[in-house]
PDB file of C-alpha atoms in Angstrom:
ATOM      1  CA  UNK X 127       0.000   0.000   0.000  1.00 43.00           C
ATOM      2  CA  UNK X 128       2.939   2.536   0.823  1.00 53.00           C
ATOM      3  CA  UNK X 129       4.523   1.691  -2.665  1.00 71.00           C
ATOM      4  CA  UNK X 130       1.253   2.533  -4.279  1.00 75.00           C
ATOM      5  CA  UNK X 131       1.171   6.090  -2.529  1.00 76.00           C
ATOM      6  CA  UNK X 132       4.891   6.951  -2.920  1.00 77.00           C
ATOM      7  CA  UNK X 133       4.412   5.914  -6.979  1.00 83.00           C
ATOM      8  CA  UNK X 134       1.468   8.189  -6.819  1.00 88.00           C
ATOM      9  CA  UNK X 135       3.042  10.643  -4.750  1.00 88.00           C
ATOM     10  CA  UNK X 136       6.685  10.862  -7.320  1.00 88.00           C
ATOM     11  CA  UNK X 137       4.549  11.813 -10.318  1.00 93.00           C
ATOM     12  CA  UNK X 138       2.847  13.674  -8.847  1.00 93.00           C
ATOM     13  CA  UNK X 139       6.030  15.514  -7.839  1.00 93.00           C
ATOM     14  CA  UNK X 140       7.211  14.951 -11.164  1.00 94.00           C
ATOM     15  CA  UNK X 141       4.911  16.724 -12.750  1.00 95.00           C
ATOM     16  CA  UNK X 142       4.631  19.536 -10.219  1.00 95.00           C
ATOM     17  CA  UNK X 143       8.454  20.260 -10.397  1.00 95.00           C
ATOM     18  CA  UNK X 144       8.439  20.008 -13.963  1.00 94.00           C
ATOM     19  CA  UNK X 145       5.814  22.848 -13.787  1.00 95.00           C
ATOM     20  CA  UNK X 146       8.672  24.978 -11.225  1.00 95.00           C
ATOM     21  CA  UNK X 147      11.529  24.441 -12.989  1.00 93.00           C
ATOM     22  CA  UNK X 148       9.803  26.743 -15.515  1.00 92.00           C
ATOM     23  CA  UNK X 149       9.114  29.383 -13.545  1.00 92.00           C
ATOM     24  CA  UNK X 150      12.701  29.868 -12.388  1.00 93.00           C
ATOM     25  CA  UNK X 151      14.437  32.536 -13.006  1.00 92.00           C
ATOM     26  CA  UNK X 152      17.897  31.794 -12.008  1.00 91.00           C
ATOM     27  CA  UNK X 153      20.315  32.150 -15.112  1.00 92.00           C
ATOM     28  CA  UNK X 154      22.103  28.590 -13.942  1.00 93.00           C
ATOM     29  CA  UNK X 155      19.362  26.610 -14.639  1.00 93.00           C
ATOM     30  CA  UNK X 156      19.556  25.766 -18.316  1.00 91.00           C
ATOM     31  CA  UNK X 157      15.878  26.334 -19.836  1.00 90.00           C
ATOM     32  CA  UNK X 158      17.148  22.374 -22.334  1.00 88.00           C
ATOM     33  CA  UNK X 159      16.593  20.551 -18.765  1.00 90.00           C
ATOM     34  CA  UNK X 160      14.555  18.042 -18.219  1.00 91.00           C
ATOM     35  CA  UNK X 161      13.605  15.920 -15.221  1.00 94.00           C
ATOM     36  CA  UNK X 162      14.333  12.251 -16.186  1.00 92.00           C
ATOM     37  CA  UNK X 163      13.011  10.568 -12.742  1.00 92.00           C
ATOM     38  CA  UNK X 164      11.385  10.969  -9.112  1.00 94.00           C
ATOM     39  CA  UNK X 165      12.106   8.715  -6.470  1.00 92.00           C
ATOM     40  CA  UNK X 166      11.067   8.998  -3.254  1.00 91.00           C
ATOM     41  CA  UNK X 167      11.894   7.514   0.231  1.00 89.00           C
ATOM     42  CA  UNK X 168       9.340   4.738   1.686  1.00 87.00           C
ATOM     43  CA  UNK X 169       8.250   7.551   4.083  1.00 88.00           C
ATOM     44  CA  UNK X 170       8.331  10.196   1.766  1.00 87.00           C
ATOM     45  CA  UNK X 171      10.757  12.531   3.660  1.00 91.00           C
ATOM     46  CA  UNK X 172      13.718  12.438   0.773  1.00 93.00           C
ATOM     47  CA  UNK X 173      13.005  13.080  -2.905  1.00 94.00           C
ATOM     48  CA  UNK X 174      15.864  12.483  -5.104  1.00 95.00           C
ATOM     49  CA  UNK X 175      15.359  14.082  -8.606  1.00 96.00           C
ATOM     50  CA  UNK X 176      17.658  13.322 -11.723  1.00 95.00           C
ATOM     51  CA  UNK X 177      17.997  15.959 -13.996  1.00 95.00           C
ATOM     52  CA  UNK X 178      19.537  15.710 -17.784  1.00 91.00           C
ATOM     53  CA  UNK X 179      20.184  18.669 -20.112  1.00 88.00           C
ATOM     54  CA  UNK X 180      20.131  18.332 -24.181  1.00 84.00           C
ATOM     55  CA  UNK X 181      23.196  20.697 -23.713  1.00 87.00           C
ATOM     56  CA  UNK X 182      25.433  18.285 -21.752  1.00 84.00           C
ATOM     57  CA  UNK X 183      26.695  17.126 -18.474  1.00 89.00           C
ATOM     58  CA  UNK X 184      28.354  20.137 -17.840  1.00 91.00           C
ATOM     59  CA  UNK X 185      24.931  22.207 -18.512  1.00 90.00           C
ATOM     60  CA  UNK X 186      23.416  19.622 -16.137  1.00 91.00           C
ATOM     61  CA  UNK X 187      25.644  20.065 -13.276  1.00 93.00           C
ATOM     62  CA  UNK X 188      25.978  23.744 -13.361  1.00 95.00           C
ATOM     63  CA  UNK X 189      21.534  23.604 -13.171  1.00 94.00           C
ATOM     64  CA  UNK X 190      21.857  21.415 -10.542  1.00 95.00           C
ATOM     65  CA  UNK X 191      23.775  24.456  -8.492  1.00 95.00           C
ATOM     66  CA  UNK X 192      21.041  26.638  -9.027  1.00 95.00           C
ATOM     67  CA  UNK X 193      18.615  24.029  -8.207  1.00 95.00           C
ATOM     68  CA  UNK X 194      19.810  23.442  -5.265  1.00 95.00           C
ATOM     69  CA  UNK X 195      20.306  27.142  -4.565  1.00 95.00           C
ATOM     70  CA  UNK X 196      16.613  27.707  -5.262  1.00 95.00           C
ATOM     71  CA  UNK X 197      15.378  24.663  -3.326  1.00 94.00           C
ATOM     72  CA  UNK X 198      13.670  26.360   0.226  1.00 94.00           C
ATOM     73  CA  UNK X 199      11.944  27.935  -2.567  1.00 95.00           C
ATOM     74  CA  UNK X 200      11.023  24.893  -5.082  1.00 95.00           C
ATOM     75  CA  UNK X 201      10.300  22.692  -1.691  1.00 94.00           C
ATOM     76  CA  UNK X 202       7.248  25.725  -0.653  1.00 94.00           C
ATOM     77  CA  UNK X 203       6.026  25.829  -4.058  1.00 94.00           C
ATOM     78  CA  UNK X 204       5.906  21.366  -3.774  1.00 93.00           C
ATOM     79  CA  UNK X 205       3.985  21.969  -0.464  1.00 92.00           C
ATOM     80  CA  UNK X 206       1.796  24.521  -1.546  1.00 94.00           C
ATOM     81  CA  UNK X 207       0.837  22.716  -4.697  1.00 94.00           C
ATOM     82  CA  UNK X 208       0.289  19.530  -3.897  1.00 92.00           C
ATOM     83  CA  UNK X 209      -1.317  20.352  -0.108  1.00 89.00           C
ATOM     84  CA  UNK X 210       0.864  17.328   1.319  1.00 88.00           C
ATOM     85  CA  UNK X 211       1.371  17.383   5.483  1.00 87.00           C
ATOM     86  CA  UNK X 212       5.341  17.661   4.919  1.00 88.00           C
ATOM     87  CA  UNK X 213       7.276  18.415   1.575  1.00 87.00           C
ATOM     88  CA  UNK X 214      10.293  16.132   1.013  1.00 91.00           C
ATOM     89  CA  UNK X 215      13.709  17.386   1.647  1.00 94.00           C
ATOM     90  CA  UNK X 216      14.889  17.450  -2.240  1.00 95.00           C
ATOM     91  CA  UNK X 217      18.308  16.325  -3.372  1.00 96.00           C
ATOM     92  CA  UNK X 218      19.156  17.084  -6.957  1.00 96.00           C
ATOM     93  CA  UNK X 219      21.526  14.602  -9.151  1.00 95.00           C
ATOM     94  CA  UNK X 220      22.621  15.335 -12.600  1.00 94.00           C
ATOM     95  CA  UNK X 221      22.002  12.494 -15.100  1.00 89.00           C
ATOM     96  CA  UNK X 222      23.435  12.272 -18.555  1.00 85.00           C
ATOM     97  CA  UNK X 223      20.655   9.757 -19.569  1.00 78.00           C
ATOM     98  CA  UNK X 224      19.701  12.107 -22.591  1.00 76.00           C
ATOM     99  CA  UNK X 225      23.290  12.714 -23.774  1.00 76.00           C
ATOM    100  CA  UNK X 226      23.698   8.815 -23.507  1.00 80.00           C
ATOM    101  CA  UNK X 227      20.253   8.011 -25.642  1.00 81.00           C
ATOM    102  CA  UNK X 228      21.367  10.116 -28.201  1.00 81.00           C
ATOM    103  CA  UNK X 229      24.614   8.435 -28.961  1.00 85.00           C
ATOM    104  CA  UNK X 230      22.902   5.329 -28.454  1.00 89.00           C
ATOM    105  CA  UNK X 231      20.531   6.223 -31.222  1.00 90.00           C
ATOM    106  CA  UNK X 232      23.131   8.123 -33.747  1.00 89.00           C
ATOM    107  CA  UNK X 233      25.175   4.419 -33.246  1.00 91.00           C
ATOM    108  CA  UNK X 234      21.683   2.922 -34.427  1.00 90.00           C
ATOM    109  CA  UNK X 235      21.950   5.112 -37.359  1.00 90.00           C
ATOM    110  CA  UNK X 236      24.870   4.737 -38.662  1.00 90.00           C
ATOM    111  CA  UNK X 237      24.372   1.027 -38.458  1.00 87.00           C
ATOM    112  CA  UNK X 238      21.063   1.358 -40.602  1.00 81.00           C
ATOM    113  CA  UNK X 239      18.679   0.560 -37.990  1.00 65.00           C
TER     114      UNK X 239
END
């Protein structure tokens, strides 16, 4: 039943956030990044969020500074959103899942897949 509820609960949060991280203003956070998964804890205290940027790793790790910069403010935005009891303390991880699907697929192409 908790799995259920924390599923529920990370896209819900994933959609939410998605929503935020395009309202930001801060010049760090590249406007090409994307959110590529949610998970939470089992008691939904700690949200860990991968990010990816079409621009890079670099790109992705330089967001995640201002991410984490503009998180008291992301984490009242969460709890005002989604009227949850507590909002998760959010820890932001840069992913280069994009950047590795695209190779993955130009290697597809050039094979004649």
């Amino acid at each position: 039943m908790a799995s259920f509820k924390s599923d529920r609960l990370g896209e819900d949060v994933h959609r939410e956030l998605t929503a935020i991280l395009r309202e930001l203003k801060d010049p760090r956070i590249d406007p090409m990044l994307s959110i590529v998964r949610v998970e939470l804890s089992n008691d939904l205290s700690h949200c860990k969020v991968f990010v990816s940027s079409f621009r890079g790793m670099d790109a992705a790790k330089e967001s995640v500074s201002g991410l984490r910069s503009a998180e008291g403010f992301i984490r009242r935005e969460l709890f005002r959103r989604l009227q949850i009891r507590k909002a998760p303390a959010l820890h932001f991880v840069a992913d280069d899942s994009i950047a590795h699907a695209a190779e993955i697929n130009q290697k597809l192409k050039d094979l004649g897949c």
